[in-house]
């Protein structure tokens, strides 16, 4: 006996009328939960980046004060004729006295902070502006 004849007396199966709305609501809930987690992580990363930028700035300021960078800049304001006559030496001295480790760390932290904010904005836009149909 074929299976078509066994189930012939049953009405054809149809999904419940509200199934699509339930599925779409569940997808929306999962997306919002994921977006909340991502935005929380982005907020934490942004706060950490900003706090490290403040720390890095204070370290940079103290290293600038310890180096001869400010003294050479003051020399530029006080005796510009000496600076212009020895311009190559002054420029090389300024470049040598810049604390590059603090500058590089600050730039890396700024890059990561901007990347975190860009990813958060991208995920937010993707979550809100994609169609669920």
mmCIF file of N, CA and C in Angstrom:
data_model
loop_
_atom_site.group_PDB
_atom_site.id
_atom_site.type_symbol
_atom_site.label_atom_id
_atom_site.label_comp_id
_atom_site.label_asym_id
_atom_site.label_seq_id
_atom_site.Cartn_x
_atom_site.Cartn_y
_atom_site.Cartn_z
ATOM 1 N N UNK A 1 0.846 -1.174 0.000
ATOM 2 C CA UNK A 1 0.000 0.000 0.000
ATOM 3 C C UNK A 1 0.896 1.243 0.000
ATOM 4 N N UNK A 2 0.780 2.074 -1.015
ATOM 5 C CA UNK A 2 1.621 3.266 -1.096
ATOM 6 C C UNK A 2 1.270 4.262 0.008
ATOM 7 N N UNK A 3 2.251 5.114 0.332
ATOM 8 C CA UNK A 3 2.051 6.073 1.426
ATOM 9 C C UNK A 3 1.022 7.136 1.089
ATOM 10 N N UNK A 4 0.831 7.456 -0.202
ATOM 11 C CA UNK A 4 -0.173 8.454 -0.561
ATOM 12 C C UNK A 4 -1.572 7.986 -0.160
ATOM 13 N N UNK A 5 -1.814 6.708 -0.264
ATOM 14 C CA UNK A 5 -3.140 6.198 0.065
ATOM 15 C C UNK A 5 -3.348 6.149 1.572
ATOM 16 N N UNK A 6 -2.274 5.963 2.341
ATOM 17 C CA UNK A 6 -2.422 5.905 3.798
ATOM 18 C C UNK A 6 -2.828 7.268 4.346
ATOM 19 N N UNK A 7 -2.205 8.317 3.850
ATOM 20 C CA UNK A 7 -2.460 9.656 4.371
ATOM 21 C C UNK A 7 -3.479 10.437 3.540
ATOM 22 N N UNK A 8 -4.218 9.741 2.708
ATOM 23 C CA UNK A 8 -5.165 10.396 1.814
ATOM 24 C C UNK A 8 -6.318 11.052 2.573
ATOM 25 N N UNK A 9 -6.707 10.473 3.654
ATOM 26 C CA UNK A 9 -7.845 11.008 4.390
ATOM 27 C C UNK A 9 -7.464 12.208 5.275
ATOM 28 N N UNK A 10 -6.166 12.477 5.463
ATOM 29 C CA UNK A 10 -5.734 13.615 6.284
ATOM 30 C C UNK A 10 -5.717 14.893 5.450
ATOM 31 N N UNK A 11 -6.073 16.012 6.054
ATOM 32 C CA UNK A 11 -5.993 17.285 5.316
ATOM 33 C C UNK A 11 -4.517 17.666 5.122
ATOM 34 N N UNK A 12 -4.220 18.418 4.093
ATOM 35 C CA UNK A 12 -2.824 18.823 3.882
ATOM 36 C C UNK A 12 -2.336 19.703 5.037
ATOM 37 N N UNK A 13 -1.070 19.515 5.396
ATOM 38 C CA UNK A 13 -0.494 20.273 6.514
ATOM 39 C C UNK A 13 -0.119 21.686 6.068
ATOM 40 N N UNK A 14 -0.457 22.620 6.913
ATOM 41 C CA UNK A 14 -0.089 24.009 6.676
ATOM 42 C C UNK A 14 0.558 24.544 7.944
ATOM 43 N N UNK A 15 1.542 25.400 7.793
ATOM 44 C CA UNK A 15 2.170 25.968 8.995
ATOM 45 C C UNK A 15 1.197 26.908 9.692
ATOM 46 N N UNK A 16 1.388 27.113 10.972
ATOM 47 C CA UNK A 16 0.528 28.062 11.686
ATOM 48 C C UNK A 16 0.640 29.451 11.055
ATOM 49 N N UNK A 17 -0.424 30.210 11.094
ATOM 50 C CA UNK A 17 -0.402 31.514 10.420
ATOM 51 C C UNK A 17 0.593 32.507 11.039
ATOM 52 N N UNK A 18 0.919 32.360 12.314
ATOM 53 C CA UNK A 18 1.829 33.309 12.954
ATOM 54 C C UNK A 18 3.270 32.792 13.022
ATOM 55 N N UNK A 19 3.580 31.717 12.314
ATOM 56 C CA UNK A 19 4.928 31.143 12.373
ATOM 57 C C UNK A 19 5.975 32.112 11.819
ATOM 58 N N UNK A 20 5.678 32.756 10.721
ATOM 59 C CA UNK A 20 6.637 33.692 10.130
ATOM 60 C C UNK A 20 6.938 34.834 11.093
ATOM 61 N N UNK A 21 5.915 35.365 11.735
ATOM 62 C CA UNK A 21 6.134 36.465 12.679
ATOM 63 C C UNK A 21 6.953 36.011 13.880
ATOM 64 N N UNK A 22 6.720 34.778 14.340
ATOM 65 C CA UNK A 22 7.497 34.260 15.468
ATOM 66 C C UNK A 22 8.964 34.066 15.085
ATOM 67 N N UNK A 23 9.201 33.550 13.891
ATOM 68 C CA UNK A 23 10.581 33.345 13.436
ATOM 69 C C UNK A 23 11.292 34.685 13.278
ATOM 70 N N UNK A 24 10.615 35.662 12.662
ATOM 71 C CA UNK A 24 11.224 36.979 12.492
ATOM 72 C C UNK A 24 11.473 37.668 13.833
ATOM 73 N N UNK A 25 10.557 37.493 14.782
ATOM 74 C CA UNK A 25 10.749 38.078 16.111
ATOM 75 C C UNK A 25 11.937 37.431 16.818
ATOM 76 N N UNK A 26 12.080 36.125 16.664
ATOM 77 C CA UNK A 26 13.220 35.431 17.282
ATOM 78 C C UNK A 26 14.543 35.876 16.649
ATOM 79 N N UNK A 27 14.576 36.026 15.332
ATOM 80 C CA UNK A 27 15.786 36.509 14.657
ATOM 81 C C UNK A 27 16.128 37.915 15.148
ATOM 82 N N UNK A 28 15.108 38.756 15.286
ATOM 83 C CA UNK A 28 15.334 40.115 15.778
ATOM 84 C C UNK A 28 15.875 40.093 17.209
ATOM 85 N N UNK A 29 15.337 39.225 18.051
ATOM 86 C CA UNK A 29 15.800 39.122 19.430
ATOM 87 C C UNK A 29 17.259 38.681 19.486
ATOM 88 N N UNK A 30 17.614 37.692 18.685
ATOM 89 C CA UNK A 30 18.995 37.205 18.670
ATOM 90 C C UNK A 30 19.938 38.291 18.156
ATOM 91 N N UNK A 31 19.524 39.008 17.132
ATOM 92 C CA UNK A 31 20.360 40.098 16.607
ATOM 93 C C UNK A 31 20.549 41.200 17.638
ATOM 94 N N UNK A 32 19.489 41.557 18.333
ATOM 95 C CA UNK A 32 19.599 42.606 19.340
ATOM 96 C C UNK A 32 20.487 42.160 20.503
ATOM 97 N N UNK A 33 20.394 40.901 20.889
ATOM 98 C CA UNK A 33 21.249 40.379 21.949
ATOM 99 C C UNK A 33 22.717 40.434 21.528
ATOM 100 N N UNK A 34 22.990 40.020 20.279
ATOM 101 C CA UNK A 34 24.362 40.049 19.769
ATOM 102 C C UNK A 34 24.863 41.488 19.644
ATOM 103 N N UNK A 35 23.993 42.378 19.184
ATOM 104 C CA UNK A 35 24.373 43.779 19.060
ATOM 105 C C UNK A 35 24.660 44.393 20.429
ATOM 106 N N UNK A 36 23.862 44.049 21.426
ATOM 107 C CA UNK A 36 24.090 44.549 22.781
ATOM 108 C C UNK A 36 25.446 44.078 23.302
ATOM 109 N N UNK A 37 25.774 42.813 23.075
ATOM 110 C CA UNK A 37 27.069 42.296 23.520
ATOM 111 C C UNK A 37 28.212 42.995 22.790
ATOM 112 N N UNK A 38 28.056 43.199 21.491
ATOM 113 C CA UNK A 38 29.115 43.857 20.725
ATOM 114 C C UNK A 38 29.269 45.319 21.122
ATOM 115 N N UNK A 39 28.168 46.001 21.347
ATOM 116 C CA UNK A 39 28.262 47.403 21.750
ATOM 117 C C UNK A 39 28.809 47.543 23.163
ATOM 118 N N UNK A 40 28.511 46.585 24.032
ATOM 119 C CA UNK A 40 29.092 46.609 25.373
ATOM 120 C C UNK A 40 30.603 46.419 25.302
ATOM 121 N N UNK A 41 31.040 45.477 24.470
ATOM 122 C CA UNK A 41 32.479 45.268 24.296
ATOM 123 C C UNK A 41 33.131 46.492 23.659
ATOM 124 N N UNK A 42 32.450 47.115 22.715
ATOM 125 C CA UNK A 42 32.996 48.318 22.079
ATOM 126 C C UNK A 42 33.088 49.470 23.078
ATOM 127 N N UNK A 43 32.093 49.594 23.939
ATOM 128 C CA UNK A 43 32.135 50.652 24.950
ATOM 129 C C UNK A 43 33.283 50.418 25.927
ATOM 130 N N UNK A 44 33.461 49.164 26.342
ATOM 131 C CA UNK A 44 34.575 48.849 27.240
ATOM 132 C C UNK A 44 35.915 49.114 26.552
ATOM 133 N N UNK A 45 36.031 48.711 25.300
ATOM 134 C CA UNK A 45 37.266 48.961 24.560
ATOM 135 C C UNK A 45 37.535 50.441 24.364
ATOM 136 N N UNK A 46 36.490 51.211 24.115
ATOM 137 C CA UNK A 46 36.651 52.652 23.945
ATOM 138 C C UNK A 46 37.088 53.304 25.249
ATOM 139 N N UNK A 47 36.487 52.895 26.351
ATOM 140 C CA UNK A 47 36.871 53.453 27.652
ATOM 141 C C UNK A 47 38.319 53.103 27.974
ATOM 142 N N UNK A 48 38.705 51.857 27.712
ATOM 143 C CA UNK A 48 40.096 51.467 27.950
ATOM 144 C C UNK A 48 41.049 52.232 27.039
ATOM 145 N N UNK A 49 40.665 52.417 25.792
ATOM 146 C CA UNK A 49 41.523 53.169 24.870
ATOM 147 C C UNK A 49 41.679 54.617 25.327
ATOM 148 N N UNK A 50 40.583 55.233 25.720
ATOM 149 C CA UNK A 50 40.659 56.622 26.167
ATOM 150 C C UNK A 50 41.472 56.762 27.449
ATOM 151 N N UNK A 51 41.319 55.809 28.365
ATOM 152 C CA UNK A 51 42.110 55.883 29.595
ATOM 153 C C UNK A 51 43.587 55.663 29.305
ATOM 154 N N UNK A 52 43.898 54.766 28.377
ATOM 155 C CA UNK A 52 45.299 54.571 28.049
ATOM 156 C C UNK A 52 45.854 55.757 27.274
ATOM 157 N N UNK A 53 45.038 56.418 26.482
ATOM 158 C CA UNK A 53 45.506 57.624 25.792
ATOM 159 C C UNK A 53 45.858 58.704 26.817
ATOM 160 N N UNK A 54 45.046 58.843 27.862
ATOM 161 C CA UNK A 54 45.356 59.817 28.912
ATOM 162 C C UNK A 54 46.658 59.441 29.622
ATOM 163 N N UNK A 55 46.821 58.165 29.926
ATOM 164 C CA UNK A 55 48.062 57.704 30.561
ATOM 165 C C UNK A 55 49.249 57.918 29.633
ATOM 166 N N UNK A 56 49.080 57.601 28.374
ATOM 167 C CA UNK A 56 50.150 57.753 27.395
ATOM 168 C C UNK A 56 50.512 59.224 27.220
ATOM 169 N N UNK A 57 49.507 60.092 27.248
ATOM 170 C CA UNK A 57 49.782 61.514 27.108
ATOM 171 C C UNK A 57 50.601 62.023 28.291
ATOM 172 N N UNK A 58 50.269 61.580 29.502
ATOM 173 C CA UNK A 58 51.040 62.029 30.666
ATOM 174 C C UNK A 58 52.470 61.486 30.606
ATOM 175 N N UNK A 59 52.637 60.242 30.158
ATOM 176 C CA UNK A 59 53.987 59.688 30.005
ATOM 177 C C UNK A 59 54.747 60.441 28.922
ATOM 178 N N UNK A 60 54.077 60.772 27.842
ATOM 179 C CA UNK A 60 54.713 61.530 26.758
ATOM 180 C C UNK A 60 55.140 62.912 27.248
ATOM 181 N N UNK A 61 54.273 63.574 28.001
ATOM 182 C CA UNK A 61 54.604 64.909 28.507
ATOM 183 C C UNK A 61 55.800 64.853 29.454
ATOM 184 N N UNK A 62 55.846 63.848 30.314
ATOM 185 C CA UNK A 62 56.992 63.748 31.228
ATOM 186 C C UNK A 62 58.278 63.415 30.473
ATOM 187 N N UNK A 63 58.197 62.572 29.451
ATOM 188 C CA UNK A 63 59.397 62.260 28.671
ATOM 189 C C UNK A 63 59.856 63.459 27.848
ATOM 190 N N UNK A 64 58.936 64.258 27.362
ATOM 191 C CA UNK A 64 59.305 65.477 26.630
ATOM 192 C C UNK A 64 60.019 66.451 27.569
ATOM 193 N N UNK A 65 59.522 66.558 28.806
ATOM 194 C CA UNK A 65 60.153 67.470 29.753
ATOM 195 C C UNK A 65 61.544 66.985 30.155
ATOM 196 N N UNK A 66 61.739 65.668 30.216
ATOM 197 C CA UNK A 66 63.052 65.132 30.568
ATOM 198 C C UNK A 66 64.045 65.251 29.418
ATOM 199 N N UNK A 67 63.569 65.241 28.201
ATOM 200 C CA UNK A 67 64.478 65.315 27.052
ATOM 201 C C UNK A 67 64.857 66.769 26.772
ATOM 202 N N UNK A 68 65.681 66.951 25.779
ATOM 203 C CA UNK A 68 66.120 68.306 25.417
ATOM 204 C C UNK A 68 65.227 68.932 24.345
ATOM 205 N N UNK A 69 64.082 68.331 24.088
ATOM 206 C CA UNK A 69 63.193 68.817 23.038
ATOM 207 C C UNK A 69 62.692 70.223 23.345
ATOM 208 N N UNK A 70 62.229 70.450 24.559
ATOM 209 C CA UNK A 70 61.694 71.771 24.911
ATOM 210 C C UNK A 70 62.790 72.827 24.943
ATOM 211 N N UNK A 71 63.976 72.432 25.389
ATOM 212 C CA UNK A 71 65.082 73.395 25.409
ATOM 213 C C UNK A 71 65.442 73.835 23.991
ATOM 214 N N UNK A 72 65.422 72.898 23.058
ATOM 215 C CA UNK A 72 65.728 73.259 21.669
ATOM 216 C C UNK A 72 64.628 74.129 21.066
ATOM 217 N N UNK A 73 63.382 73.855 21.422
ATOM 218 C CA UNK A 73 62.297 74.713 20.929
ATOM 219 C C UNK A 73 62.375 76.117 21.534
ATOM 220 N N UNK A 74 62.773 76.210 22.813
ATOM 221 C CA UNK A 74 62.956 77.530 23.429
ATOM 222 C C UNK A 74 64.096 78.288 22.760
ATOM 223 N N UNK A 75 65.118 77.542 22.348
ATOM 224 C CA UNK A 75 66.222 78.170 21.624
ATOM 225 C C UNK A 75 65.739 78.750 20.297
ATOM 226 N N UNK A 76 64.788 78.077 19.662
ATOM 227 C CA UNK A 76 64.226 78.594 18.412
ATOM 228 C C UNK A 76 63.551 79.945 18.634
ATOM 229 N N UNK A 77 62.848 80.091 19.757
ATOM 230 C CA UNK A 77 62.159 81.350 20.037
ATOM 231 C C UNK A 77 63.124 82.435 20.516
ATOM 232 N N UNK A 78 64.126 82.031 21.285
ATOM 233 C CA UNK A 78 65.013 83.053 21.849
ATOM 234 C C UNK A 78 66.093 83.506 20.865
ATOM 235 N N UNK A 79 66.720 82.568 20.167
ATOM 236 C CA UNK A 79 67.808 82.905 19.240
ATOM 237 C C UNK A 79 67.577 82.250 17.885
ATOM 238 N N UNK A 80 66.683 82.777 17.081
ATOM 239 C CA UNK A 80 66.423 82.142 15.785
ATOM 240 C C UNK A 80 67.608 82.215 14.830
ATOM 241 N N UNK A 81 68.473 83.215 14.985
ATOM 242 C CA UNK A 81 69.627 83.292 14.086
ATOM 243 C C UNK A 81 70.595 82.139 14.311
ATOM 244 N N UNK A 82 70.760 81.700 15.555
ATOM 245 C CA UNK A 82 71.612 80.536 15.849
ATOM 246 C C UNK A 82 70.970 79.274 15.289
ATOM 247 N N UNK A 83 69.660 79.173 15.442
ATOM 248 C CA UNK A 83 68.952 77.984 14.953
ATOM 249 C C UNK A 83 69.047 77.894 13.439
ATOM 250 N N UNK A 84 68.831 79.008 12.751
ATOM 251 C CA UNK A 84 68.867 78.962 11.283
ATOM 252 C C UNK A 84 70.273 78.738 10.738
ATOM 253 N N UNK A 85 71.285 79.169 11.474
ATOM 254 C CA UNK A 85 72.642 78.914 10.999
ATOM 255 C C UNK A 85 73.033 77.449 11.194
ATOM 256 N N UNK A 86 72.468 76.791 12.185
ATOM 257 C CA UNK A 86 72.743 75.370 12.450
ATOM 258 C C UNK A 86 71.470 74.545 12.289
ATOM 259 N N UNK A 87 70.739 74.800 11.240
ATOM 260 C CA UNK A 87 69.408 74.211 11.068
ATOM 261 C C UNK A 87 69.444 72.688 10.995
ATOM 262 N N UNK A 88 70.374 72.119 10.255
ATOM 263 C CA UNK A 88 70.406 70.649 10.128
ATOM 264 C C UNK A 88 70.704 69.991 11.463
ATOM 265 N N UNK A 89 71.629 70.565 12.229
ATOM 266 C CA UNK A 89 71.944 69.987 13.542
ATOM 267 C C UNK A 89 70.769 70.117 14.500
ATOM 268 N N UNK A 90 70.087 71.236 14.457
ATOM 269 C CA UNK A 90 68.938 71.447 15.341
ATOM 270 C C UNK A 90 67.804 70.491 14.981
ATOM 271 N N UNK A 91 67.537 70.333 13.688
ATOM 272 C CA UNK A 91 66.462 69.428 13.257
ATOM 273 C C UNK A 91 66.793 67.993 13.652
ATOM 274 N N UNK A 92 68.033 67.570 13.441
ATOM 275 C CA UNK A 92 68.424 66.214 13.851
ATOM 276 C C UNK A 92 68.356 66.051 15.365
ATOM 277 N N UNK A 93 68.730 67.089 16.097
ATOM 278 C CA UNK A 93 68.629 67.034 17.558
ATOM 279 C C UNK A 93 67.189 66.937 18.022
ATOM 280 N N UNK A 94 66.298 67.681 17.358
ATOM 281 C CA UNK A 94 64.871 67.592 17.700
ATOM 282 C C UNK A 94 64.321 66.201 17.409
ATOM 283 N N UNK A 95 64.706 65.643 16.266
ATOM 284 C CA UNK A 95 64.224 64.301 15.924
ATOM 285 C C UNK A 95 64.756 63.248 16.883
ATOM 286 N N UNK A 96 65.994 63.413 17.340
ATOM 287 C CA UNK A 96 66.560 62.447 18.283
ATOM 288 C C UNK A 96 65.942 62.565 19.667
ATOM 289 N N UNK A 97 65.479 63.751 20.029
ATOM 290 C CA UNK A 97 64.966 63.938 21.384
ATOM 291 C C UNK A 97 63.479 63.621 21.522
ATOM 292 N N UNK A 98 62.793 63.343 20.422
ATOM 293 C CA UNK A 98 61.370 62.983 20.507
ATOM 294 C C UNK A 98 61.256 61.571 21.080
ATOM 295 N N UNK A 99 60.436 61.377 22.119
ATOM 296 C CA UNK A 99 60.251 60.024 22.673
ATOM 297 C C UNK A 99 59.333 59.188 21.765
ATOM 298 N N UNK A 100 59.932 58.479 20.845
ATOM 299 C CA UNK A 100 59.162 57.748 19.834
ATOM 300 C C UNK A 100 58.347 56.602 20.417
ATOM 301 N N UNK A 101 58.822 55.972 21.490
ATOM 302 C CA UNK A 101 58.058 54.851 22.044
ATOM 303 C C UNK A 101 56.693 55.302 22.546
ATOM 304 N N UNK A 102 56.642 56.452 23.209
ATOM 305 C CA UNK A 102 55.345 56.971 23.669
ATOM 306 C C UNK A 102 54.466 57.389 22.500
ATOM 307 N N UNK A 103 55.066 57.977 21.493
ATOM 308 C CA UNK A 103 54.299 58.412 20.321
ATOM 309 C C UNK A 103 53.724 57.206 19.591
ATOM 310 N N UNK A 104 54.537 56.180 19.395
ATOM 311 C CA UNK A 104 54.073 54.982 18.682
ATOM 312 C C UNK A 104 52.982 54.273 19.469
ATOM 313 N N UNK A 105 53.158 54.141 20.784
ATOM 314 C CA UNK A 105 52.116 53.497 21.599
ATOM 315 C C UNK A 105 50.813 54.293 21.567
ATOM 316 N N UNK A 106 50.915 55.604 21.622
ATOM 317 C CA UNK A 106 49.700 56.424 21.561
ATOM 318 C C UNK A 106 49.007 56.276 20.210
ATOM 319 N N UNK A 107 49.787 56.221 19.132
ATOM 320 C CA UNK A 107 49.185 56.040 17.809
ATOM 321 C C UNK A 107 48.534 54.670 17.673
ATOM 322 N N UNK A 108 49.157 53.644 18.227
ATOM 323 C CA UNK A 108 48.566 52.300 18.173
ATOM 324 C C UNK A 108 47.253 52.268 18.941
ATOM 325 N N UNK A 109 47.244 52.867 20.127
ATOM 326 C CA UNK A 109 46.017 52.884 20.927
ATOM 327 C C UNK A 109 44.932 53.696 20.230
ATOM 328 N N UNK A 110 45.294 54.810 19.622
ATOM 329 C CA UNK A 110 44.309 55.598 18.863
ATOM 330 C C UNK A 110 43.756 54.791 17.694
ATOM 331 N N UNK A 111 44.629 54.064 17.014
ATOM 332 C CA UNK A 111 44.184 53.230 15.897
ATOM 333 C C UNK A 111 43.194 52.170 16.376
ATOM 334 N N UNK A 112 43.513 51.493 17.486
ATOM 335 C CA UNK A 112 42.593 50.476 17.994
ATOM 336 C C UNK A 112 41.287 51.094 18.478
ATOM 337 N N UNK A 113 41.345 52.258 19.093
ATOM 338 C CA UNK A 113 40.115 52.927 19.508
ATOM 339 C C UNK A 113 39.231 53.287 18.330
ATOM 340 N N UNK A 114 39.833 53.803 17.271
ATOM 341 C CA UNK A 114 39.068 54.136 16.068
ATOM 342 C C UNK A 114 38.523 52.875 15.411
ATOM 343 N N UNK A 115 39.325 51.803 15.391
ATOM 344 C CA UNK A 115 38.865 50.540 14.805
ATOM 345 C C UNK A 115 37.690 49.972 15.593
ATOM 346 N N UNK A 116 37.746 50.056 16.916
ATOM 347 C CA UNK A 116 36.642 49.565 17.751
ATOM 348 C C UNK A 116 35.372 50.354 17.450
ATOM 349 N N UNK A 117 35.482 51.666 17.378
ATOM 350 C CA UNK A 117 34.301 52.485 17.086
ATOM 351 C C UNK A 117 33.763 52.225 15.684
ATOM 352 N N UNK A 118 34.661 52.014 14.707
ATOM 353 C CA UNK A 118 34.218 51.733 13.344
ATOM 354 C C UNK A 118 33.478 50.397 13.284
ATOM 355 N N UNK A 119 34.014 49.382 13.954
ATOM 356 C CA UNK A 119 33.361 48.071 13.958
ATOM 357 C C UNK A 119 32.000 48.165 14.641
ATOM 358 N N UNK A 120 31.920 48.893 15.750
ATOM 359 C CA UNK A 120 30.636 49.044 16.440
ATOM 360 C C UNK A 120 29.623 49.763 15.558
ATOM 361 N N UNK A 121 30.054 50.807 14.871
ATOM 362 C CA UNK A 121 29.136 51.524 13.975
ATOM 363 C C UNK A 121 28.705 50.638 12.815
ATOM 364 N N UNK A 122 29.631 49.866 12.268
ATOM 365 C CA UNK A 122 29.309 48.968 11.154
ATOM 366 C C UNK A 122 28.312 47.894 11.593
ATOM 367 N N UNK A 123 28.535 47.299 12.751
ATOM 368 C CA UNK A 123 27.621 46.261 13.241
ATOM 369 C C UNK A 123 26.252 46.839 13.571
ATOM 370 N N UNK A 124 26.221 48.036 14.122
ATOM 371 C CA UNK A 124 24.937 48.669 14.426
ATOM 372 C C UNK A 124 24.169 48.949 13.144
ATOM 373 N N UNK A 125 24.857 49.492 12.157
ATOM 374 C CA UNK A 125 24.197 49.778 10.885
ATOM 375 C C UNK A 125 23.716 48.494 10.221
ATOM 376 N N UNK A 126 24.543 47.450 10.280
ATOM 377 C CA UNK A 126 24.167 46.180 9.657
ATOM 378 C C UNK A 126 22.975 45.549 10.373
ATOM 379 N N UNK A 127 22.912 45.703 11.694
ATOM 380 C CA UNK A 127 21.811 45.099 12.443
ATOM 381 C C UNK A 127 20.493 45.825 12.216
ATOM 382 N N UNK A 128 20.536 47.124 12.045
ATOM 383 C CA UNK A 128 19.300 47.881 11.927
ATOM 384 C C UNK A 128 18.812 48.047 10.503
ATOM 385 N N UNK A 129 19.690 47.953 9.535
ATOM 386 C CA UNK A 129 19.288 48.261 8.176
ATOM 387 C C UNK A 129 19.280 47.067 7.242
ATOM 388 N N UNK A 130 19.278 45.857 7.776
ATOM 389 C CA UNK A 130 19.119 44.689 6.910
ATOM 390 C C UNK A 130 17.676 44.226 7.004
ATOM 391 N N UNK A 131 17.137 43.778 5.912
ATOM 392 C CA UNK A 131 15.739 43.359 5.844
ATOM 393 C C UNK A 131 15.603 41.904 6.282
ATOM 394 N N UNK A 132 14.549 41.622 7.005
ATOM 395 C CA UNK A 132 14.240 40.254 7.429
ATOM 396 C C UNK A 132 13.006 39.780 6.679
ATOM 397 N N UNK A 133 13.178 39.293 5.484
ATOM 398 C CA UNK A 133 12.022 38.757 4.753
ATOM 399 C C UNK A 133 12.414 37.522 4.003
#
